[in-house]
Coordinates of C-alpha atoms in Angstrom, one line a residue:
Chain A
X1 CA 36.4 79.1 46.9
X2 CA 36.0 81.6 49.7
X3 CA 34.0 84.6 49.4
X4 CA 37.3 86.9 49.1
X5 CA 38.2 85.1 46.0
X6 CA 35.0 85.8 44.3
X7 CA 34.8 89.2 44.9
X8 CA 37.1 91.3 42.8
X9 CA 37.5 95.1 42.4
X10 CA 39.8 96.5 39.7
X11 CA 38.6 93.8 36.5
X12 CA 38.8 94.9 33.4
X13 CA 35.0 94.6 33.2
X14 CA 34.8 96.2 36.2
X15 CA 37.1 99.3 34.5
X16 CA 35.3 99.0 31.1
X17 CA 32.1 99.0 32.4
X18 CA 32.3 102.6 34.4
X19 CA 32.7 104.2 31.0
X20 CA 30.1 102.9 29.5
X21 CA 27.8 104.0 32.1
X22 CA 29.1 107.7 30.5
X23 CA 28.3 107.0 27.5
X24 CA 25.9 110.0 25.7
X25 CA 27.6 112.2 28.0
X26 CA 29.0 115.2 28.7
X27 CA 32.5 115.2 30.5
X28 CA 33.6 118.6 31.8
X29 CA 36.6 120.5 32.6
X30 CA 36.5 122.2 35.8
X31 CA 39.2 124.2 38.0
X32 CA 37.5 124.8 41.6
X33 CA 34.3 123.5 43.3
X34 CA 32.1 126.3 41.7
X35 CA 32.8 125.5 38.2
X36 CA 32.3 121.8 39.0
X37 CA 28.9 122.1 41.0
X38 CA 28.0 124.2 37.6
X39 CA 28.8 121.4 35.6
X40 CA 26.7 119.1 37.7
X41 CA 23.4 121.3 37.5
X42 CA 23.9 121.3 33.8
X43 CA 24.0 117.5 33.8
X44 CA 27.5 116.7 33.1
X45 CA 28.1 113.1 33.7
X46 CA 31.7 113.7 35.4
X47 CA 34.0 116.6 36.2
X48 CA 37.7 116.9 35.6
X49 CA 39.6 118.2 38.1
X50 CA 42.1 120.4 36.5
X51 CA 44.0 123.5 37.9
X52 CA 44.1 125.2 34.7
X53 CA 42.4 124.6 31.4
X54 CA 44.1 123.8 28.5
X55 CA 43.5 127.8 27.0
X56 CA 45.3 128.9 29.9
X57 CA 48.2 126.2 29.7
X58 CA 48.9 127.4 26.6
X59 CA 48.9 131.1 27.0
X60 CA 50.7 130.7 30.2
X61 CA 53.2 128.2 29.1
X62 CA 55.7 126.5 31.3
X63 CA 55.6 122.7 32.8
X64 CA 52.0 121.6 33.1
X65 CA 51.4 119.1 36.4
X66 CA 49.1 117.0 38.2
X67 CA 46.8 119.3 39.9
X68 CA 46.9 120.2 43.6
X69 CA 45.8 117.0 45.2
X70 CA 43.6 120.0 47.9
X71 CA 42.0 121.2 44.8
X72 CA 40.9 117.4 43.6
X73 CA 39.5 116.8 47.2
X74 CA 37.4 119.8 47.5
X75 CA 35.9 119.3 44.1
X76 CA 35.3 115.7 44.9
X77 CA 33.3 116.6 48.1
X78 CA 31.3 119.6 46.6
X79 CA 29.5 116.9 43.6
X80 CA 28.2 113.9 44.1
X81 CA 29.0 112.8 40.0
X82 CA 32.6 111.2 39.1
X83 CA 35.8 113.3 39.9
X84 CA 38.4 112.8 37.0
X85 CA 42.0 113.6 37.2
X86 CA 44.9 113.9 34.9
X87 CA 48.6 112.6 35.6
X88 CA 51.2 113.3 33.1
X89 CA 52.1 110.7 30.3
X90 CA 54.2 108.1 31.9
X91 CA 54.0 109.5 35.3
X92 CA 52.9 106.4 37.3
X93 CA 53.7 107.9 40.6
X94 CA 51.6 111.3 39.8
X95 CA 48.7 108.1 39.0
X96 CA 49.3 106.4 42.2
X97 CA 48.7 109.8 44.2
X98 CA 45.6 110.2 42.3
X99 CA 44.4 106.7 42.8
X100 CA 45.2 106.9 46.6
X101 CA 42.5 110.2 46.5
X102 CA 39.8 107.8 45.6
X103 CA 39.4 109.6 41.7
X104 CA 37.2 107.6 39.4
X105 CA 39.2 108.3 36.4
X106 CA 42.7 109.0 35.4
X107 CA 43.0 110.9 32.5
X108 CA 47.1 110.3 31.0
X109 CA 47.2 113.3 29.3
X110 CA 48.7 115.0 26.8
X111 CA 47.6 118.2 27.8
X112 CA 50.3 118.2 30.7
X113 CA 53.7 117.6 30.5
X114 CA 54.9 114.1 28.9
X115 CA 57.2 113.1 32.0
X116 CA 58.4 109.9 29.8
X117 CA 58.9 110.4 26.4
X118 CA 59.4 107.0 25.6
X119 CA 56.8 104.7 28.1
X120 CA 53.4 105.4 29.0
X121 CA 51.8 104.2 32.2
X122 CA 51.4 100.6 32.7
X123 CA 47.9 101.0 33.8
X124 CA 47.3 97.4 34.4
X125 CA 48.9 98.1 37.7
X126 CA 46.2 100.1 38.9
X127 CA 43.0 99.4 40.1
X128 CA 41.8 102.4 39.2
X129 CA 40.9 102.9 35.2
X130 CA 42.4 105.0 32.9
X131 CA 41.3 107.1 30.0
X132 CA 44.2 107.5 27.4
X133 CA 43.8 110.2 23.9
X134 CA 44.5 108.9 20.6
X135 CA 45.0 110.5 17.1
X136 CA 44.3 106.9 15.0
X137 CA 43.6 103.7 15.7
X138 CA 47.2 102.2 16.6
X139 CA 47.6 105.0 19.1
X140 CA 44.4 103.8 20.6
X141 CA 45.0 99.8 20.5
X142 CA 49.2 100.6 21.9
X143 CA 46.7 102.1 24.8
X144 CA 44.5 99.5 25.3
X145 CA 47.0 97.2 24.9
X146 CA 49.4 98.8 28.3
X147 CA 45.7 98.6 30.0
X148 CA 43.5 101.7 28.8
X149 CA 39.6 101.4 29.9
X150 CA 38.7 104.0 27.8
X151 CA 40.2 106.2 24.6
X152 CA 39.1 110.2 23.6
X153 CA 40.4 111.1 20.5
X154 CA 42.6 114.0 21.1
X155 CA 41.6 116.8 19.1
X156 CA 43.6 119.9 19.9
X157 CA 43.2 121.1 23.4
X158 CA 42.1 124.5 24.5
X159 CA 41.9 125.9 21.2
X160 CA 38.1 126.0 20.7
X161 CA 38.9 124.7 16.9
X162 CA 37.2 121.6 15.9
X163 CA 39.1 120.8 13.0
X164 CA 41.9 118.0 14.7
X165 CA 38.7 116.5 16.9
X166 CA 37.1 115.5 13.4
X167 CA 40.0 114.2 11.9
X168 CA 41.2 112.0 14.4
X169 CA 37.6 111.2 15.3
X170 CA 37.9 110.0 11.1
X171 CA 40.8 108.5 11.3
X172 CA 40.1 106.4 13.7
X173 CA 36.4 105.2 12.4
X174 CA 38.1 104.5 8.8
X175 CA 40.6 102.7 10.2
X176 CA 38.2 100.1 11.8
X177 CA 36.2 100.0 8.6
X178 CA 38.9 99.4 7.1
X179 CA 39.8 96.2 9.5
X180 CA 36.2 94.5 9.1
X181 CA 36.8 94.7 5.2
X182 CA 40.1 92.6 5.2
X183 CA 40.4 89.1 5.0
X184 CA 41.4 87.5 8.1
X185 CA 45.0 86.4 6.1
X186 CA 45.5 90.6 5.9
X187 CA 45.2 91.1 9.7
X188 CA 48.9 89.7 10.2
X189 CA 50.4 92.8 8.2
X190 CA 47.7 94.9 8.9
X191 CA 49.2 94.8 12.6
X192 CA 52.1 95.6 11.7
X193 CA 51.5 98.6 10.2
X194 CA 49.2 99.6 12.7
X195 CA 52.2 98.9 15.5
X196 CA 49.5 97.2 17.4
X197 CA 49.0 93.9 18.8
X198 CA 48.1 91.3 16.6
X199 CA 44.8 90.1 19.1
X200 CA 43.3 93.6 19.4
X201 CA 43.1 94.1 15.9
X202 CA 41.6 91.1 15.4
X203 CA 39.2 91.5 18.0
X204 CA 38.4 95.1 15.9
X205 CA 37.8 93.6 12.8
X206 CA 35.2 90.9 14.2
X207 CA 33.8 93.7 16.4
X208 CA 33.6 96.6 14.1
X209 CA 34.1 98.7 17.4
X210 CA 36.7 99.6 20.1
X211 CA 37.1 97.6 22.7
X212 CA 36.7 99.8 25.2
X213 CA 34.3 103.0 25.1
X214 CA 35.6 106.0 22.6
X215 CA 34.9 109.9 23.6
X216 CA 36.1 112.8 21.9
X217 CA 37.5 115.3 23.1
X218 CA 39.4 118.3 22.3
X219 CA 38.5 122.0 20.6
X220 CA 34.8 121.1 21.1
X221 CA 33.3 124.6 21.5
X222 CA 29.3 124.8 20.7
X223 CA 26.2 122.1 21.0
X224 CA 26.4 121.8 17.1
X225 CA 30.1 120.8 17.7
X226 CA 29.4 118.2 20.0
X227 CA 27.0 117.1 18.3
X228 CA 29.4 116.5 14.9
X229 CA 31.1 114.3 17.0
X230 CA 28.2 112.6 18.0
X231 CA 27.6 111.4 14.6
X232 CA 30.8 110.7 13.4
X233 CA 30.5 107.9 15.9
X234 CA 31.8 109.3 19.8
X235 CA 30.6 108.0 22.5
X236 CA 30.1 111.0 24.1
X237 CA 32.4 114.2 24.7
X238 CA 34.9 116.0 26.8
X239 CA 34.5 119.5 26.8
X240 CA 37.4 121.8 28.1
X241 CA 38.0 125.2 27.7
X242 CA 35.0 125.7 25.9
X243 CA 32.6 126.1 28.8
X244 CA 34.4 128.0 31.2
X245 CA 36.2 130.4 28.5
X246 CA 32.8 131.5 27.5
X247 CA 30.3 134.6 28.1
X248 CA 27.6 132.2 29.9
X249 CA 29.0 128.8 31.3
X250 CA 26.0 127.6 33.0
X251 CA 23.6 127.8 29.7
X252 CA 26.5 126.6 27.5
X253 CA 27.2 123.7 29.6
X254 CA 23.4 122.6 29.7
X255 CA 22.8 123.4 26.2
X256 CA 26.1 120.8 24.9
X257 CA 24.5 118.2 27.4
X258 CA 21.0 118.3 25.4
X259 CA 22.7 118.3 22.2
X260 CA 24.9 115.3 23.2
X261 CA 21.6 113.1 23.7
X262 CA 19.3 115.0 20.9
X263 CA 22.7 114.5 18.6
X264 CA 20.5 113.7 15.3
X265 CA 17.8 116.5 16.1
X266 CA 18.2 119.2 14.0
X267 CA 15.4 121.6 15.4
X268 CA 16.9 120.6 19.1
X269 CA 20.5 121.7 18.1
X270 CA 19.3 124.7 16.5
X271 CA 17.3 125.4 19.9
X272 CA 19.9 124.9 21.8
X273 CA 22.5 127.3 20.0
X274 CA 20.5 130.2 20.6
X275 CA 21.4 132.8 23.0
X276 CA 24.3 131.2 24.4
X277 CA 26.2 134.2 24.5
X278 CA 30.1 134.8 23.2
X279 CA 31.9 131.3 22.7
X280 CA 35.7 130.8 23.4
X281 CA 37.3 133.0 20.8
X282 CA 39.7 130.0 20.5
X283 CA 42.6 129.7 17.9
X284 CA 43.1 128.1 14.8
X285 CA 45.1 125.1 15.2
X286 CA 46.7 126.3 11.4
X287 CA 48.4 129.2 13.5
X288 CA 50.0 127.0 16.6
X289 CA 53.4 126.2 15.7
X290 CA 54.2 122.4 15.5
X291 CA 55.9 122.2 18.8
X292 CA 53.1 123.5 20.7
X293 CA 50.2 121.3 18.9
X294 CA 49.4 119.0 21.8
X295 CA 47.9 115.8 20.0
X296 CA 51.3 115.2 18.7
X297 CA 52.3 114.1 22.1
X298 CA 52.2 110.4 23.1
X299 CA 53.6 107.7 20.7
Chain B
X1 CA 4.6 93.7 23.7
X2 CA 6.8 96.9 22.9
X3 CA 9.5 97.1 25.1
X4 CA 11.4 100.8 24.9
X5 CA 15.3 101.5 26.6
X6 CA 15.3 104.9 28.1
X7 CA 17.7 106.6 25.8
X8 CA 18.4 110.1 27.5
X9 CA 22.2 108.8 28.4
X10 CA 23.7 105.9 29.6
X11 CA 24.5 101.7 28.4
X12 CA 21.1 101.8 26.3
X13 CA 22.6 99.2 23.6
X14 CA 24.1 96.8 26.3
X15 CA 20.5 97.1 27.4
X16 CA 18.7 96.8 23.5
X17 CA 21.5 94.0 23.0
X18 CA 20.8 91.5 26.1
X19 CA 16.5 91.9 25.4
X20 CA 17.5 91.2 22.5
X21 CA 19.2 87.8 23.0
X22 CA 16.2 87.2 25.0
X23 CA 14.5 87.3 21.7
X24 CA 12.7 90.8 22.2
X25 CA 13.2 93.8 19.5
X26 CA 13.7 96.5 21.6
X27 CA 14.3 100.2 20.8
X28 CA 15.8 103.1 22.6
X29 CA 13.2 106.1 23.8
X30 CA 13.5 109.4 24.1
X31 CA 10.7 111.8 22.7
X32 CA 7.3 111.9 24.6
X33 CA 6.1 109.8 21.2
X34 CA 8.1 106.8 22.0
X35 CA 7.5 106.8 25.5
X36 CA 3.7 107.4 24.9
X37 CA 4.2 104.2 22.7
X38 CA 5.6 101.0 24.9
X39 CA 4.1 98.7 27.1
X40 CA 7.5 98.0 29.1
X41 CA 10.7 100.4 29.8
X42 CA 14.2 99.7 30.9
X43 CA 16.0 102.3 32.8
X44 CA 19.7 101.9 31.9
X45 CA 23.3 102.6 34.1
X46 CA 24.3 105.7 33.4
X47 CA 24.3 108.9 35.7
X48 CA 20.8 109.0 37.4
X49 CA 21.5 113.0 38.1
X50 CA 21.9 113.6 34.2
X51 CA 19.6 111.4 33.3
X52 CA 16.9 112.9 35.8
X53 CA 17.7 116.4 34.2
X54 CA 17.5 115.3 30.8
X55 CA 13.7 113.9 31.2
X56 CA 12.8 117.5 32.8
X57 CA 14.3 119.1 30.0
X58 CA 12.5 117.3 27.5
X59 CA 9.5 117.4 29.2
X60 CA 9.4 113.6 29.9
X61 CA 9.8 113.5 33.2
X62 CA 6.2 113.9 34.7
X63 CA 4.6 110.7 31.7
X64 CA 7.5 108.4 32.7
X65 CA 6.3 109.0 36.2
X66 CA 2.7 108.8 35.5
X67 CA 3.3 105.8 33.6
X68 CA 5.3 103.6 35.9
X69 CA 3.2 104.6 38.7
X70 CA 0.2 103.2 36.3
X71 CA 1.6 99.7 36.2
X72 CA 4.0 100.1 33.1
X73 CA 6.9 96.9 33.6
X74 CA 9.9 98.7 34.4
X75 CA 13.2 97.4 35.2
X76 CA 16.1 100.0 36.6
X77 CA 19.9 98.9 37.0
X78 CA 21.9 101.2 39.2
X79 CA 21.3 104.7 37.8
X80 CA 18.2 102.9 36.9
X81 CA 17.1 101.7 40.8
X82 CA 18.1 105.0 41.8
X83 CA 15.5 106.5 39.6
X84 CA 12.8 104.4 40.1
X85 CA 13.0 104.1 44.5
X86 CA 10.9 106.4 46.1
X87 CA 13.5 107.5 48.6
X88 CA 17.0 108.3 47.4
X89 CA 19.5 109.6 50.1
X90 CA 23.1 110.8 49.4
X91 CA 21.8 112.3 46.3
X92 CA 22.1 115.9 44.8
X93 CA 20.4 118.3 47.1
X94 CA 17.4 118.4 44.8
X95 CA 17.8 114.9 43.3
X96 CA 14.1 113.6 42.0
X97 CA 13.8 110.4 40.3
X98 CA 10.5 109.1 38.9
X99 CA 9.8 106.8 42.3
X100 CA 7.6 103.8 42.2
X101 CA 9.2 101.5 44.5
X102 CA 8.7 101.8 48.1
X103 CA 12.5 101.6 49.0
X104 CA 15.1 104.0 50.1
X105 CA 18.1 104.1 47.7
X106 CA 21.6 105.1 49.1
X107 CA 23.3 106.4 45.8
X108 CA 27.2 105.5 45.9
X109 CA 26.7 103.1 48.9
X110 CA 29.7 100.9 48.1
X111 CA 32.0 104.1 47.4
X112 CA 33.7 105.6 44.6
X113 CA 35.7 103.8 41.2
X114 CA 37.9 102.2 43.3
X115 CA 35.7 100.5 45.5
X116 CA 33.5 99.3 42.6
X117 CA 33.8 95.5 42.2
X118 CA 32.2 92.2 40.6
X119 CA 31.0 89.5 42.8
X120 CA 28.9 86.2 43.0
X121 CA 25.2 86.7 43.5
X122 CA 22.7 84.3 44.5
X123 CA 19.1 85.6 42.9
X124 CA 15.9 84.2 43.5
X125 CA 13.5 83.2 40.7
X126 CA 16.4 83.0 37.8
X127 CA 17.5 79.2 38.5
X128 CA 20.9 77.5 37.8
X129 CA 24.4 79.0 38.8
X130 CA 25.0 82.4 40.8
X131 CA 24.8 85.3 38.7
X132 CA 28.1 87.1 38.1
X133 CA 27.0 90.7 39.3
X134 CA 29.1 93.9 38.2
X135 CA 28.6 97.4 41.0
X136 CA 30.1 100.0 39.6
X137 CA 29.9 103.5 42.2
X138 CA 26.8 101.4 42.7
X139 CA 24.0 101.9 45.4
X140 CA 21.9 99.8 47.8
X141 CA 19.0 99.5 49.3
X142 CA 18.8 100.8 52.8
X143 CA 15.4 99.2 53.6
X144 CA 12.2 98.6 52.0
X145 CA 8.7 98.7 52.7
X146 CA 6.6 95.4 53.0
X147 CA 5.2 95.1 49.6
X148 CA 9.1 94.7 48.1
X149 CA 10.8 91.7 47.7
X150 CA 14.8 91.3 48.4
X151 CA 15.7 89.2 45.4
X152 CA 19.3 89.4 46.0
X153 CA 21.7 90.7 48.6
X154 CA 25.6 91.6 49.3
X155 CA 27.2 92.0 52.4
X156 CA 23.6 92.7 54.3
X157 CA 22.3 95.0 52.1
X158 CA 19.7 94.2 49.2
X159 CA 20.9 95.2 45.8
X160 CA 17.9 93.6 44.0
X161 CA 14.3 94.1 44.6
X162 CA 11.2 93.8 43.1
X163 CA 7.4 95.1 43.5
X164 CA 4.9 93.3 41.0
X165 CA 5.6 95.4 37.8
X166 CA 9.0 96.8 39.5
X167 CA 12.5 95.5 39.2
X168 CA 15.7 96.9 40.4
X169 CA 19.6 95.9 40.9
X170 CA 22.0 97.7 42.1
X171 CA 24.4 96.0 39.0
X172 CA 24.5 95.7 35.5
X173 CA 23.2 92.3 34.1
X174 CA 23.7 94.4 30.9
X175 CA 27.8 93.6 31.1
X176 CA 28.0 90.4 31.9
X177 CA 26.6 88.6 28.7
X178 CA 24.4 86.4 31.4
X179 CA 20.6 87.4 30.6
X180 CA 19.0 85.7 32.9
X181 CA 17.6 89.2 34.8
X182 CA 16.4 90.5 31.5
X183 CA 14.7 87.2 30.8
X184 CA 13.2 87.2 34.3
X185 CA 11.7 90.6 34.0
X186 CA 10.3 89.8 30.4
X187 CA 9.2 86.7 31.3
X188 CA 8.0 87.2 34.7
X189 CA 6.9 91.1 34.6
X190 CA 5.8 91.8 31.6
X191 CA 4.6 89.2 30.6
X192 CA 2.6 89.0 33.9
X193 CA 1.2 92.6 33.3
X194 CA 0.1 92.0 29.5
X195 CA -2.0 89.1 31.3
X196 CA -3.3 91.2 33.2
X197 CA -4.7 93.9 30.5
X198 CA -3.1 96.6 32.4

């Protein structure tokens, strides 16, 4: 064998592997080079390049897009952590311009656009990995199984209401229980149900876990927030809206950090809260008609 | 011998699972207790500014110091050699890691997500087949000072070193399944230290 056959870039293990090194971390939502070089003094362990967050998608309406690809370069030269990007659901060509500017992550998102309202990405074609939301656990295997590396739950973006982020976060942890309690004859239907492929749920009912490493993400607006999700089994979070819609980024964004890694410490939560200043005023996801909920984009 | 995962952020339970299958019980650490507590400590991947912040935050940051510089076994992968090299270039403009090993670290060396790759490695003192090595946005070592051995290398540049109670890569062993590095640094660095009565 010659040397170029044994080394490989783009493996799964290879695409896998980057999120776990996030794990117990803090992924943050940031719009220009500022914002992001805040997140990375407050210990986020990657930026997302965005041009708007998802508060200000949905109050502005209209088609939401890939961001400017300038934008994505500046931020990527102004920290030295992972740059994340989004690219519409089932936009593969918005996914090869982000892979071409050297991103770490592509987030398909439903926070933009769908641009296919049938096919996601086949992100098996890219040697760059993809993050992909979910509401349950057949959303998240149908992801894995086109070539995910990672799942969030979705939550419900830029609303600063937590309420959709702990149910899917729910669903999706009682859905695996629910696996590793079947007998192995029960998988066959249990597939089915699930729409997923018969091999991944298999593999989650030996496992008792994802496949691939799960974050939440979504409505997350305080440390005590992020730290809910903590227990109900994340991975770690994405934060959007919530740090740069509120009175004092720069102490909220450390405080959800700490409270990400101290997730089962009462008195270090309750530290933390203090004094952070107004949070996102946010809406409840109850008042957002149905046509504007986000999560209920992707299939 | 109490071996402790550093549990600020990061692939701590790849890290507790492969000791593990080297037949040691080990724990993640956090609090100034636990740290106060081991005799060995395992750096994980994971983001070495983060993880940096996180130990100043809690206060943990100057003992974990104090204590590898006192001979504690420590073993760092990627984030983890990044924290535990004396010199670290390319890194935030106030990066700080806890030092120890006379080496300059060159954080992101091999380039972004897209450049990150797995490879065949041959490694001194683990025996048998080359060791399936997984960089991902990993660094490497720019050069070392002559009490540090070059274990392993890629493409010129070391991405494993060691200095008596020291041990850094530049990959995860932790994701390959292949424990071979984590028996070597039980077996060969710890074990050597508790010897020693240090």
């Amino acid at each position: 064998m010659t040397k170029e056959n044994l080394t490989q870039t783009g493996t799964s293990r290879v695409k896998r592997g980057m999120a776990e090194m996030l794990k117990g971390g803090v992924i943050m939502d940031v719009v220009n080079a500022e914002q992001a070089r805040i997140a990375e003094d407050a210990g986020a362990v990657a930026v997302m390049a965005l041009e708007r967050v998802p508060a200000d998608i949905r109050a502005q309406g209209g088609v939401a897009r890939m961001s400017d690809p300038e934008m994505i370069t500046e931020i990527q030269k102004s920290v030295s952590i992972p740059v994340m990007a989004k690219a519409r659901i089932g936009h593969f060509v918005e996914a090869q311009i982000l892979q071409s500017l050297g991103v770490d992550y592509i987030d398909e998102s439903e926070v933009l656009t769908p641009a296919d309202y049938t096919h996601h990405i086949d992100k098996w074609n890219f040697t760059i990995p993809f993050v992909c939301g979910a509401t349950n656990l057949g959303e998240a295997l149908r992801r894995i199984n086109e070539g995910a590396a990672m799942i969030r739950s979705k939550g419900e973006a830029g609303t600063g209401d937590v309420s959709n982020a702990t149910t899917h976060m729910r669903a999706i942890s009682d859905e695996i229980r629910r696996l590793s309690s079947m007998r192995e004859d029960e998988l066959y239907v249990a597939a089915k149900e699930l729409q997923a492929p018969y091999d991944l749920v298999k593999e989650v009912a030996t496992t008792g876990k994802l496949p691939v490493v799960l974050f939440t993400a979504g409505g997350i607006a305080t440390p005590a927030d992020a730290a809910m999700m903590m227990q109900l089994g994340a991975d770690g979070v994405f934060v959007g809206s919530g740090i740069f819609k509120s009175g004092d980024p720069a102490r909220r964004a450390a405080a959800i950090v700490k409270s990400v890694t101290f997730y089962d410490d009462a008195k270090v939560l309750a530290e933390q809260s203090k004094g952070l200043g107004e949070a996102m005023v946010g809406i409840n996801v109850a008042d957002i008609p149905a046509p504007h909920r986000l999560a209920e984009r992707g299939w | 011998m109490k071996i402790g995962v550093l549990a600020l952020q990061g692939d701590v339970a790849e890290h507790i699972a492969s000791l593990g299958e080297c037949g040691v019980i080990a724990s993640g650490v956090r609090s100034k207790q636990e740290i106060e507590s081991i005799d060995a400590l395992v750096i994980p991947g994971g983001e070495s500014t983060t993880i940096a912040k996180l130990a100043k935050a809690f206060g943990v940051f100057d003992l974990i110091k104090s204590r590898i510089a006192s001979g504690m076994p420590t073993y760092g992968s990627c984030a983890g050699m990044i924290l535990i090299a004396d010199q670290i270039l390319d890194g935030g403009a106030d990066q700080e890691g806890f030092g120890g090993i006379d080496a300059q670290v060159r954080r992101n060396a091999f380039g972004r997500q897209v450049d990150s790759f797995e490879t065949d490695l041959s490694f001194s003192g683990i025996g048998g087949a080359a060791f399936r090595a997984v960089f991902i946005r990993a660094p490497w070592v720019e050069s070392v000072g002559n009490q540090v051995e070059v274990l392993a290398s890629f493409n010129g540049h070391p991405v494993a070193i060691r200095q008596g109670h020291l041990l850094a890569t530049s990959f995860h062993p932790e994701l390959t399944g292949d424990n071979r590095i984590h028996r070597f640094f039980v077996d060969q660095l710890c074990k050597e230290s508790s010897k020693a009565g240090i």
